[in-house]
Amino acid sequence: MSHYEASFEIDSKTDSYAAQRLLEQVYDTIREESRSVREGTDDADKLLQEFQTLRDAAKRRTPGRLTITYEQHDGEFKD
């Protein structure tokens, strides 16, 4: 399994706005994905709630750090 991580320090209003926009776009993308592919499933609802929490937290406009982790698993998708 490969592991990738990037951190973004939020130490200005501009950084805070960028993080907020990023999380809003991620939330919107996951919401649309859930509607078209996974609508009504428990895992889709849970995933959407988790990203909604992140999006709402970014609205507070405070200093912090946004860390994105991507773990790439060996193998292929199951169809």
JSON list of C-alpha atoms in Angstrom, two decimals:
[
{"chain": "A", "resi": 1, "resn": "MET", "atom": "CA", "xyz": [0.00, 0.00, 0.00]},
{"chain": "A", "resi": 2, "resn": "SER", "atom": "CA", "xyz": [1.33, 3.44, -0.94]},
{"chain": "A", "resi": 3, "resn": "HIS", "atom": "CA", "xyz": [0.78, 6.41, 1.37]},
{"chain": "A", "resi": 4, "resn": "TYR", "atom": "CA", "xyz": [0.77, 10.06, 0.30]},
{"chain": "A", "resi": 5, "resn": "GLU", "atom": "CA", "xyz": [0.20, 13.09, 2.50]},
{"chain": "A", "resi": 6, "resn": "ALA", "atom": "CA", "xyz": [0.12, 16.85, 2.02]},
{"chain": "A", "resi": 7, "resn": "SER", "atom": "CA", "xyz": [-0.43, 19.51, 4.67]},
{"chain": "A", "resi": 8, "resn": "PHE", "atom": "CA", "xyz": [-1.56, 23.06, 4.17]},
{"chain": "A", "resi": 9, "resn": "GLU", "atom": "CA", "xyz": [-0.95, 25.56, 6.98]},
{"chain": "A", "resi": 10, "resn": "ILE", "atom": "CA", "xyz": [-3.82, 27.98, 7.44]},
{"chain": "A", "resi": 11, "resn": "ASP", "atom": "CA", "xyz": [-2.35, 31.13, 8.91]},
{"chain": "A", "resi": 12, "resn": "SER", "atom": "CA", "xyz": [-4.18, 33.93, 7.12]},
{"chain": "A", "resi": 13, "resn": "LYS", "atom": "CA", "xyz": [-7.70, 34.83, 6.01]},
{"chain": "A", "resi": 14, "resn": "THR", "atom": "CA", "xyz": [-6.68, 34.07, 2.43]},
{"chain": "A", "resi": 15, "resn": "ASP", "atom": "CA", "xyz": [-5.50, 30.57, 3.41]},
{"chain": "A", "resi": 16, "resn": "SER", "atom": "CA", "xyz": [-8.70, 30.04, 5.36]},
{"chain": "A", "resi": 17, "resn": "TYR", "atom": "CA", "xyz": [-10.81, 31.03, 2.36]},
{"chain": "A", "resi": 18, "resn": "ALA", "atom": "CA", "xyz": [-8.82, 28.66, 0.10]},
{"chain": "A", "resi": 19, "resn": "ALA", "atom": "CA", "xyz": [-9.33, 25.75, 2.51]},
{"chain": "A", "resi": 20, "resn": "GLN", "atom": "CA", "xyz": [-13.03, 26.55, 2.76]},
{"chain": "A", "resi": 21, "resn": "ARG", "atom": "CA", "xyz": [-13.43, 26.60, -1.03]},
{"chain": "A", "resi": 22, "resn": "LEU", "atom": "CA", "xyz": [-11.52, 23.33, -1.38]},
{"chain": "A", "resi": 23, "resn": "LEU", "atom": "CA", "xyz": [-13.69, 21.56, 1.17]},
{"chain": "A", "resi": 24, "resn": "GLU", "atom": "CA", "xyz": [-16.88, 22.98, -0.35]},
{"chain": "A", "resi": 25, "resn": "GLN", "atom": "CA", "xyz": [-15.89, 21.59, -3.75]},
{"chain": "A", "resi": 26, "resn": "VAL", "atom": "CA", "xyz": [-15.00, 18.19, -2.29]},
{"chain": "A", "resi": 27, "resn": "TYR", "atom": "CA", "xyz": [-18.33, 18.07, -0.45]},
{"chain": "A", "resi": 28, "resn": "ASP", "atom": "CA", "xyz": [-20.27, 19.02, -3.60]},
{"chain": "A", "resi": 29, "resn": "THR", "atom": "CA", "xyz": [-18.44, 16.38, -5.64]},
{"chain": "A", "resi": 30, "resn": "ILE", "atom": "CA", "xyz": [-19.11, 13.64, -3.07]},
{"chain": "A", "resi": 31, "resn": "ARG", "atom": "CA", "xyz": [-22.76, 14.70, -2.79]},
{"chain": "A", "resi": 32, "resn": "GLU", "atom": "CA", "xyz": [-23.21, 14.42, -6.56]},
{"chain": "A", "resi": 33, "resn": "GLU", "atom": "CA", "xyz": [-21.37, 11.07, -6.64]},
{"chain": "A", "resi": 34, "resn": "SER", "atom": "CA", "xyz": [-23.62, 9.78, -3.88]},
{"chain": "A", "resi": 35, "resn": "ARG", "atom": "CA", "xyz": [-26.75, 10.86, -5.69]},
{"chain": "A", "resi": 36, "resn": "SER", "atom": "CA", "xyz": [-25.82, 9.25, -8.99]},
{"chain": "A", "resi": 37, "resn": "VAL", "atom": "CA", "xyz": [-24.08, 6.06, -7.86]},
{"chain": "A", "resi": 38, "resn": "ARG", "atom": "CA", "xyz": [-24.59, 5.26, -4.18]},
{"chain": "A", "resi": 39, "resn": "GLU", "atom": "CA", "xyz": [-27.85, 6.98, -3.27]},
{"chain": "A", "resi": 40, "resn": "GLY", "atom": "CA", "xyz": [-29.48, 5.70, -0.11]},
{"chain": "A", "resi": 41, "resn": "THR", "atom": "CA", "xyz": [-26.65, 3.43, 1.01]},
{"chain": "A", "resi": 42, "resn": "ASP", "atom": "CA", "xyz": [-25.35, 3.67, 4.57]},
{"chain": "A", "resi": 43, "resn": "ASP", "atom": "CA", "xyz": [-21.74, 4.19, 3.52]},
{"chain": "A", "resi": 44, "resn": "ALA", "atom": "CA", "xyz": [-22.69, 7.08, 1.20]},
{"chain": "A", "resi": 45, "resn": "ASP", "atom": "CA", "xyz": [-24.67, 8.81, 3.95]},
{"chain": "A", "resi": 46, "resn": "LYS", "atom": "CA", "xyz": [-21.84, 8.41, 6.46]},
{"chain": "A", "resi": 47, "resn": "LEU", "atom": "CA", "xyz": [-19.22, 9.65, 4.00]},
{"chain": "A", "resi": 48, "resn": "LEU", "atom": "CA", "xyz": [-21.31, 12.69, 3.13]},
{"chain": "A", "resi": 49, "resn": "GLN", "atom": "CA", "xyz": [-21.84, 13.51, 6.82]},
{"chain": "A", "resi": 50, "resn": "GLU", "atom": "CA", "xyz": [-18.10, 13.31, 7.47]},
{"chain": "A", "resi": 51, "resn": "PHE", "atom": "CA", "xyz": [-17.31, 15.72, 4.65]},
{"chain": "A", "resi": 52, "resn": "GLN", "atom": "CA", "xyz": [-20.15, 18.01, 5.71]},
{"chain": "A", "resi": 53, "resn": "THR", "atom": "CA", "xyz": [-18.50, 18.23, 9.14]},
{"chain": "A", "resi": 54, "resn": "LEU", "atom": "CA", "xyz": [-15.19, 19.19, 7.51]},
{"chain": "A", "resi": 55, "resn": "ARG", "atom": "CA", "xyz": [-16.86, 21.76, 5.28]},
{"chain": "A", "resi": 56, "resn": "ASP", "atom": "CA", "xyz": [-18.71, 23.32, 8.20]},
{"chain": "A", "resi": 57, "resn": "ALA", "atom": "CA", "xyz": [-15.54, 23.45, 10.32]},
{"chain": "A", "resi": 58, "resn": "ALA", "atom": "CA", "xyz": [-13.74, 25.39, 7.58]},
{"chain": "A", "resi": 59, "resn": "LYS", "atom": "CA", "xyz": [-16.45, 28.07, 7.71]},
{"chain": "A", "resi": 60, "resn": "ARG", "atom": "CA", "xyz": [-15.20, 29.17, 11.14]},
{"chain": "A", "resi": 61, "resn": "ARG", "atom": "CA", "xyz": [-12.19, 30.89, 9.55]},
{"chain": "A", "resi": 62, "resn": "THR", "atom": "CA", "xyz": [-9.58, 30.16, 12.20]},
{"chain": "A", "resi": 63, "resn": "PRO", "atom": "CA", "xyz": [-5.88, 29.25, 11.93]},
{"chain": "A", "resi": 64, "resn": "GLY", "atom": "CA", "xyz": [-5.05, 25.56, 11.62]},
{"chain": "A", "resi": 65, "resn": "ARG", "atom": "CA", "xyz": [-3.80, 22.89, 9.28]},
{"chain": "A", "resi": 66, "resn": "LEU", "atom": "CA", "xyz": [-5.56, 20.96, 6.53]},
{"chain": "A", "resi": 67, "resn": "THR", "atom": "CA", "xyz": [-3.97, 17.56, 5.93]},
{"chain": "A", "resi": 68, "resn": "ILE", "atom": "CA", "xyz": [-4.94, 15.31, 3.03]},
{"chain": "A", "resi": 69, "resn": "THR", "atom": "CA", "xyz": [-3.95, 11.65, 3.14]},
{"chain": "A", "resi": 70, "resn": "TYR", "atom": "CA", "xyz": [-4.27, 9.28, 0.20]},
{"chain": "A", "resi": 71, "resn": "GLU", "atom": "CA", "xyz": [-3.63, 5.58, 0.79]},
{"chain": "A", "resi": 72, "resn": "GLN", "atom": "CA", "xyz": [-3.40, 3.59, -2.38]},
{"chain": "A", "resi": 73, "resn": "HIS", "atom": "CA", "xyz": [-4.23, -0.10, -1.95]},
{"chain": "A", "resi": 74, "resn": "ASP", "atom": "CA", "xyz": [-2.72, -2.86, -4.05]},
{"chain": "A", "resi": 75, "resn": "GLY", "atom": "CA", "xyz": [-5.09, -4.58, -6.43]},
{"chain": "A", "resi": 76, "resn": "GLU", "atom": "CA", "xyz": [-7.91, -3.51, -8.67]},
{"chain": "A", "resi": 77, "resn": "PHE", "atom": "CA", "xyz": [-11.49, -2.33, -8.28]},
{"chain": "A", "resi": 78, "resn": "LYS", "atom": "CA", "xyz": [-14.22, -4.90, -7.84]},
{"chain": "A", "resi": 79, "resn": "ASP", "atom": "CA", "xyz": [-16.99, -4.49, -10.39]}
]
